[in-house]
Structure formats: structure tokens, C-alpha cells
Amino acid sequence: MVDAFSFPGIGAVRFGVDRVERLSQDILSIDDNCETVILISDAGVAKAGLVERLKLILNHAGLDVILFTDIFGEPQSKDVEAATAVVRRCDHACIIGLGGGSALDVAKIAGVIAAEDRPAEDYALSAHPFPAPRYKQILIPTTAGTGSEVTRSAVFTTHDRRKVWTWGYELAPDLVILDPRLTVSSPVQVTAASGLDALVHAIEACTCQQRNAFINSFGLQAIRLGKQHLMAAIRNPEDLDARGGMQLAATLAGIAFANTGTAAAHSIGHALATIADVPHGRAVAIGLDAILAWNAEFLPEAFDDVADALGCPGGAPDAVTAFRSLIEQTGLKRSLADLDIDPKVLAEAMMSKENMPMLENNARPISADDALELARRALSV
Ligand SMILES: [Fe+2]
């Protein structure tokens, strides 16, 4: 018997190598009055030449481009504020978010909150509803991992260093462009961390409280594609087949977790970011490694499906070993020993107001004692 589920759908997604060459037509297909484009990206993407490439494509079609590329690393509320100020100055424009999850999240929030005069932190943890969007949004990822291009959430760090999320249907873009060639310039560590993030999204979507048979069709396929293509994309960054496979994996995983939420691995990951600045992809991979066996014991059927998608013939126990081995193969460091983190501090951060929804979405209930045990597991390697 299939459990009840509700799926709100997703907007248009256009995929293809060099699809960005048709960007102007794609923009005009959703807003035929568009004359100006606000291109929000980050410093790394600009350095790789991708911002300039898109600007030339747009200028060639007669569109004016306003650039905002002052994003360095994971976004702070001040980055969102600065981008929002640029958007507020333009009345008739489309917004493009170009980059990894950080740039896309800044573009998503700025594009929506520019319609009213509140600071970004008012919307943290969805404490205040979003205004109706005034600008069409196009999201173009240059990494394969966060799935931000298809989620209705965004993450930023507050001025008092809390990593917080915000959520709303208004954050969904009008158009997503997936062009595998744009991910070729991702550094190896970014390819590794974002690819593992995508796998964690997919695995958590298929095994959390909100899992359902419909979403499994996205999540399990994302796991298969991630398993098939991640190491090839790391070993040969120019391999467009592997890059395209990872883009599909990330977007399918994004659709999956946008509808189920993530679970305890993300709670551990966000807590590690808050207390020790561990970057997101590595942090959630460590989180999943810490909790995989504990969760699989509770929910063997769901984890057998995950194991199958990972190509592990021995079922869930095999998947635990395979995931640890995959982290090591990617070159990411599993051990956090050098950071000297107190497990009690980590457990407390996992149970903070901002991380509790993810912890509560874990299929296996987590008590305060369990959180401490999981924190110990995360720190024991
Ligand atoms: Fe994530």
C-alpha cells in the first residue's frame, strides 16, 4: 500500500551542454519585457570567467547586466543585505543566481525580500512571511550538490554566527538552467564536497520521517547517478558525461529533499558549521557517516533500498562501509580530531532551535542521550 503524499511540482528545468548560449531566449520566454538582468554570483565563479561569459551572452542580445559578486564562502546575512540593496534599486529586472549553493541562496532571498523593507534576519527560521515576489528568478548552478536550484529553502549565517534556514514557496525559481560545462571549473574539493552533499540529501530524503514512494523515485535515482558519476567527475573534471550525471543527481536529490526535508545528518552538519566552521558538504557527509548504521538498524527496508541504489549487494550494513569508503576516496578528511570538539557542545548545537526540525525529521527518534552518542560517533574517527 502506498502512503499518502502531496507533491507541489517544480518549475521549468532546461538541461544541456552549452545551454547557456540560449540564455537570452530562455529569459525572454519567461519575461518578454525584461531589459535588465541582475546577475548575482560569487567571487570564485567570477574568477573562473563564468560571470563574464554570461554577461557577454546577455549583452550580445541587448540586455543590460548589473553584477553583484561580493559573496565569499558560505553566505552571511550582510551578503544577503548587500545583494538586496542592489535589487531594490532596479524596478524592472530579472534576477539570475549563478554559482554554488551560496550564490543561489543569496539570489533567492534577495530577489524576494527586495519587495519590502525588512532586514534578512527577520526571515530567519521563517519567523516572518515572504512578500509576493516582484522579479522573475533564473537559477544556474555551477556546482553539483546543494540542489538549491529546485528547493524552496535557503541558508545563511546570522551576525551572531548562527547558521539558519528560511523557507517559502516564494523562493522557488521560475526557471532552472543546467549546463554541465559550467561545473567543469569546480575545484576538486568542491566537486567532492558538493557531490557528497547531494548523496546525503538523497539518502536522507529516502529514509526520513517524511519519506514516500513518489519521492523515492527522485531520491533513489539520485543515489544511483551519484554513485556512478562522482568519482569520475573528481578524477577527470573535463568529463562532461560525469559532470552531467552529477548535475542530474544533485537536482533530483534537491527535488527529493525539498519535499521531505533533511534529517539528523544535516542537523549534525549544521551544528559542526556553527561551532567549528566545518564546510557544509564535508560536515553532512561526516554526519551521515556517524548516523548511518544507527538509522539502518531501525529502518532496514528503506536502507536496503539505499544500499541497492549504491550498488551494495550486502544490504544496509554494506552501505555503511561503502559510504565511509566513498568519503575517503573523494579525498575529504573524515576525522575531526584536530578540532578538539567537546561532544556535549556538538550535541547541544544539534538540538538548537534551528537544527531541531532536521533532528525531529529523522525516522528514528533521537533523545538527548542519543544526540550525545551520535555526537561521540561523529567525533570518534
Ligand atoms: Fe545539504
PDB file of N, CA, C and O and ligand atoms in Angstrom, residues 145-146 197-198 200-201 204 257 262 266 270 280-281 284, ligand 1:
ATOM      1  N   GLY A 145      25.485  19.790  -6.276  1.00  0.00           N
ATOM      2  CA  GLY A 145      25.415  19.312  -4.904  1.00  0.00           C
ATOM      3  C   GLY A 145      24.270  19.844  -4.079  1.00  0.00           C
ATOM      4  O   GLY A 145      23.453  19.076  -3.592  1.00  0.00           O
ATOM      5  N   THR A 146      24.183  21.153  -3.937  1.00  0.00           N
ATOM      6  CA  THR A 146      23.241  21.688  -2.951  1.00  0.00           C
ATOM      7  C   THR A 146      21.786  21.451  -3.342  1.00  0.00           C
ATOM      8  O   THR A 146      20.923  21.371  -2.488  1.00  0.00           O
ATOM      9  N   ASP A 197      27.315  16.003  -0.573  1.00  0.00           N
ATOM     10  CA  ASP A 197      26.113  16.685  -0.069  1.00  0.00           C
ATOM     11  C   ASP A 197      24.873  16.173  -0.823  1.00  0.00           C
ATOM     12  O   ASP A 197      23.835  15.871  -0.221  1.00  0.00           O
ATOM     13  N   ALA A 198      24.991  16.067  -2.162  1.00  0.00           N
ATOM     14  CA  ALA A 198      23.859  15.577  -2.960  1.00  0.00           C
ATOM     15  C   ALA A 198      23.463  14.166  -2.539  1.00  0.00           C
ATOM     16  O   ALA A 198      22.275  13.845  -2.393  1.00  0.00           O
ATOM     17  N   VAL A 200      23.956  12.787   0.370  1.00  0.00           N
ATOM     18  CA  VAL A 200      23.340  12.844   1.709  1.00  0.00           C
ATOM     19  C   VAL A 200      21.889  13.332   1.587  1.00  0.00           C
ATOM     20  O   VAL A 200      20.989  12.786   2.228  1.00  0.00           O
ATOM     21  N   HIS A 201      21.651  14.340   0.732  1.00  0.00           N
ATOM     22  CA  HIS A 201      20.259  14.794   0.519  1.00  0.00           C
ATOM     23  C   HIS A 201      19.386  13.628   0.084  1.00  0.00           C
ATOM     24  O   HIS A 201      18.276  13.430   0.589  1.00  0.00           O
ATOM     25  N   GLU A 204      18.949  10.916   2.854  1.00  0.00           N
ATOM     26  CA  GLU A 204      18.062  11.368   3.937  1.00  0.00           C
ATOM     27  C   GLU A 204      16.613  11.475   3.450  1.00  0.00           C
ATOM     28  O   GLU A 204      15.680  11.148   4.180  1.00  0.00           O
ATOM     29  N   PHE A 257      14.665  16.217  -1.424  1.00  0.00           N
ATOM     30  CA  PHE A 257      14.677  16.728  -0.037  1.00  0.00           C
ATOM     31  C   PHE A 257      13.869  18.016   0.115  1.00  0.00           C
ATOM     32  O   PHE A 257      13.433  18.358   1.216  1.00  0.00           O
ATOM     33  N   THR A 262      15.443  17.343   5.214  1.00  0.00           N
ATOM     34  CA  THR A 262      16.606  16.507   5.514  1.00  0.00           C
ATOM     35  C   THR A 262      16.440  16.003   6.953  1.00  0.00           C
ATOM     36  O   THR A 262      15.418  16.251   7.585  1.00  0.00           O
ATOM     37  N   HIS A 266      22.033  16.234   8.569  1.00  0.00           N
ATOM     38  CA  HIS A 266      22.111  17.680   8.340  1.00  0.00           C
ATOM     39  C   HIS A 266      22.091  18.462   9.647  1.00  0.00           C
ATOM     40  O   HIS A 266      22.670  19.547   9.732  1.00  0.00           O
ATOM     41  N   HIS A 270      24.994  21.010  10.258  1.00  0.00           N
ATOM     42  CA  HIS A 270      24.803  22.433  10.563  1.00  0.00           C
ATOM     43  C   HIS A 270      25.422  22.776  11.926  1.00  0.00           C
ATOM     44  O   HIS A 270      25.970  23.863  12.112  1.00  0.00           O
ATOM     45  N   HIS A 280      29.949  22.817   4.558  1.00  0.00           N
ATOM     46  CA  HIS A 280      28.701  22.048   4.557  1.00  0.00           C
ATOM     47  C   HIS A 280      28.833  20.609   4.039  1.00  0.00           C
ATOM     48  O   HIS A 280      28.387  19.666   4.693  1.00  0.00           O
ATOM     49  N   GLY A 281      29.398  20.433   2.845  1.00  0.00           N
ATOM     50  CA  GLY A 281      29.436  19.099   2.245  1.00  0.00           C
ATOM     51  C   GLY A 281      30.191  18.100   3.116  1.00  0.00           C
ATOM     52  O   GLY A 281      29.728  16.984   3.361  1.00  0.00           O
ATOM     53  N   VAL A 284      28.101  17.379   6.466  1.00  0.00           N
ATOM     54  CA  VAL A 284      26.944  16.469   6.401  1.00  0.00           C
ATOM     55  C   VAL A 284      27.377  15.049   6.043  1.00  0.00           C
ATOM     56  O   VAL A 284      26.730  14.075   6.446  1.00  0.00           O
TER      57      VAL A 284
HETATM   58 FE    FE B   1      22.991  19.806   2.315  1.00  0.00          FE
END
